[in-house]
PDB file of C-alpha atoms in Angstrom:
ATOM      1  CA  MET F   1       7.113 -13.509  11.026  1.00 51.00           C
ATOM      2  CA  ALA F   2      10.471 -15.235  10.706  1.00 57.00           C
ATOM      3  CA  THR F   3      11.848 -15.183   7.187  1.00 65.00           C
ATOM      4  CA  LYS F   4      15.001 -16.344   5.451  1.00 70.00           C
ATOM      5  CA  MET F   5      14.622 -13.672   2.781  1.00 69.00           C
ATOM      6  CA  THR F   6      15.776 -10.746   4.920  1.00 68.00           C
ATOM      7  CA  ARG F   7      18.428 -10.078   7.508  1.00 71.00           C
ATOM      8  CA  ASP F   8      18.011  -6.909   9.593  1.00 67.00           C
ATOM      9  CA  GLY F   9      15.360  -5.723   7.122  1.00 64.00           C
ATOM     10  CA  VAL F  10      17.606  -6.122   4.052  1.00 68.00           C
ATOM     11  CA  SER F  11      16.969  -8.656   1.294  1.00 73.00           C
ATOM     12  CA  THR F  12      19.323 -11.648   1.235  1.00 74.00           C
ATOM     13  CA  THR F  13      18.630 -12.304  -2.461  1.00 76.00           C
ATOM     14  CA  VAL F  14      22.012 -12.232  -4.209  1.00 76.00           C
ATOM     15  CA  SER F  15      21.000 -13.052  -7.790  1.00 80.00           C
ATOM     16  CA  GLY F  16      17.872 -14.455  -9.407  1.00 83.00           C
ATOM     17  CA  GLU F  17      14.665 -15.156  -7.516  1.00 91.00           C
ATOM     18  CA  GLN F  18      13.771 -16.103  -3.975  1.00 90.00           C
ATOM     19  CA  TYR F  19      10.311 -16.543  -2.482  1.00 91.00           C
ATOM     20  CA  GLU F  20       8.495 -17.742   0.618  1.00 90.00           C
ATOM     21  CA  LYS F  21       4.912 -18.704   1.356  1.00 91.00           C
ATOM     22  CA  PHE F  22       3.279 -17.211   4.420  1.00 90.00           C
ATOM     23  CA  TYR F  23      -0.197 -16.977   5.883  1.00 90.00           C
ATOM     24  CA  SER F  24      -2.063 -13.760   6.524  1.00 85.00           C
ATOM     25  CA  SER F  25      -5.464 -13.026   7.986  1.00 87.00           C
ATOM     26  CA  HIS F  26      -8.134 -11.244   5.963  1.00 79.00           C
ATOM     27  CA  ARG F  27     -11.578 -10.718   7.480  1.00 85.00           C
ATOM     28  CA  GLY F  28     -10.968 -13.550   9.901  1.00 87.00           C
ATOM     29  CA  LYS F  29      -9.864 -16.030   7.216  1.00 89.00           C
ATOM     30  CA  LYS F  30      -6.376 -17.414   6.754  1.00 92.00           C
ATOM     31  CA  VAL F  31      -5.032 -16.622   3.248  1.00 91.00           C
ATOM     32  CA  ILE F  32      -1.800 -17.671   1.547  1.00 93.00           C
ATOM     33  CA  ARG F  33       0.568 -14.996   0.268  1.00 93.00           C
ATOM     34  CA  ILE F  34       3.899 -15.227  -1.524  1.00 92.00           C
ATOM     35  CA  MET F  35       6.739 -12.865  -0.610  1.00 91.00           C
ATOM     36  CA  TYR F  36       8.918 -12.571  -3.725  1.00 94.00           C
ATOM     37  CA  ASP F  37      12.326 -11.003  -4.424  1.00 91.00           C
ATOM     38  CA  TRP F  38      14.165 -10.978  -7.733  1.00 94.00           C
ATOM     39  CA  ARG F  39      17.585  -9.418  -8.208  1.00 89.00           C
ATOM     40  CA  ASN F  40      18.771  -8.606 -11.714  1.00 89.00           C
ATOM     41  CA  PRO F  41      22.132 -10.378 -12.120  1.00 86.00           C
ATOM     42  CA  GLU F  42      23.364  -7.702 -14.569  1.00 87.00           C
ATOM     43  CA  THR F  43      22.395  -4.492 -12.741  1.00 88.00           C
ATOM     44  CA  ASN F  44      21.977  -5.805  -9.181  1.00 87.00           C
ATOM     45  CA  GLU F  45      18.586  -4.015  -9.034  1.00 91.00           C
ATOM     46  CA  LEU F  46      16.001  -5.594  -6.708  1.00 90.00           C
ATOM     47  CA  PHE F  47      12.308  -6.185  -7.442  1.00 94.00           C
ATOM     48  CA  SER F  48      10.142  -7.205  -4.496  1.00 92.00           C
ATOM     49  CA  CYS F  49       6.415  -7.853  -4.080  1.00 94.00           C
ATOM     50  CA  VAL F  50       3.747  -9.807  -2.203  1.00 94.00           C
ATOM     51  CA  ALA F  51       0.950 -11.528  -4.142  1.00 96.00           C
ATOM     52  CA  PRO F  52      -1.473 -14.453  -3.780  1.00 95.00           C
ATOM     53  CA  THR F  53       0.479 -16.705  -6.202  1.00 96.00           C
ATOM     54  CA  LEU F  54       4.007 -17.166  -7.508  1.00 96.00           C
ATOM     55  CA  LYS F  55       2.649 -16.804 -11.048  1.00 97.00           C
ATOM     56  CA  GLU F  56       1.266 -13.349 -10.212  1.00 98.00           C
ATOM     57  CA  CYS F  57       4.583 -12.322  -8.630  1.00 97.00           C
ATOM     58  CA  ARG F  58       6.429 -13.281 -11.810  1.00 97.00           C
ATOM     59  CA  GLN F  59       3.893 -11.436 -13.955  1.00 98.00           C
ATOM     60  CA  ARG F  60       4.402  -8.294 -11.864  1.00 97.00           C
ATOM     61  CA  ARG F  61       8.170  -8.683 -12.220  1.00 96.00           C
ATOM     62  CA  ASP F  62       7.861  -9.026 -15.995  1.00 96.00           C
ATOM     63  CA  GLU F  63       5.664  -5.899 -16.176  1.00 97.00           C
ATOM     64  CA  TRP F  64       8.214  -4.022 -14.062  1.00 95.00           C
ATOM     65  CA  LEU F  65      11.025  -5.144 -16.396  1.00 93.00           C
ATOM     66  CA  LYS F  66       9.082  -3.982 -19.483  1.00 94.00           C
ATOM     67  CA  LYS F  67       8.708  -0.511 -17.950  1.00 93.00           C
ATOM     68  CA  LYS F  68      12.460  -0.378 -17.334  1.00 82.00           C
ATOM     69  CA  LEU F  69      13.304  -0.859 -21.049  1.00 75.00           C
TER      70      LEU F  69
END
């Protein structure tokens, strides 16, 4: 899969969020997935996940941030 989000396996997200839609196969059916990266502009820490929707990716990010506090 070609992606703009990584270069040589390293995230290209500098600050804020970046995401791409891609298609995966599950039990012979094509399903949409979102690859999501978010880099904290203050700490430079990276959160990354894959989920069915952008909304779910953001919810996971928010849960991750709450655990960090």
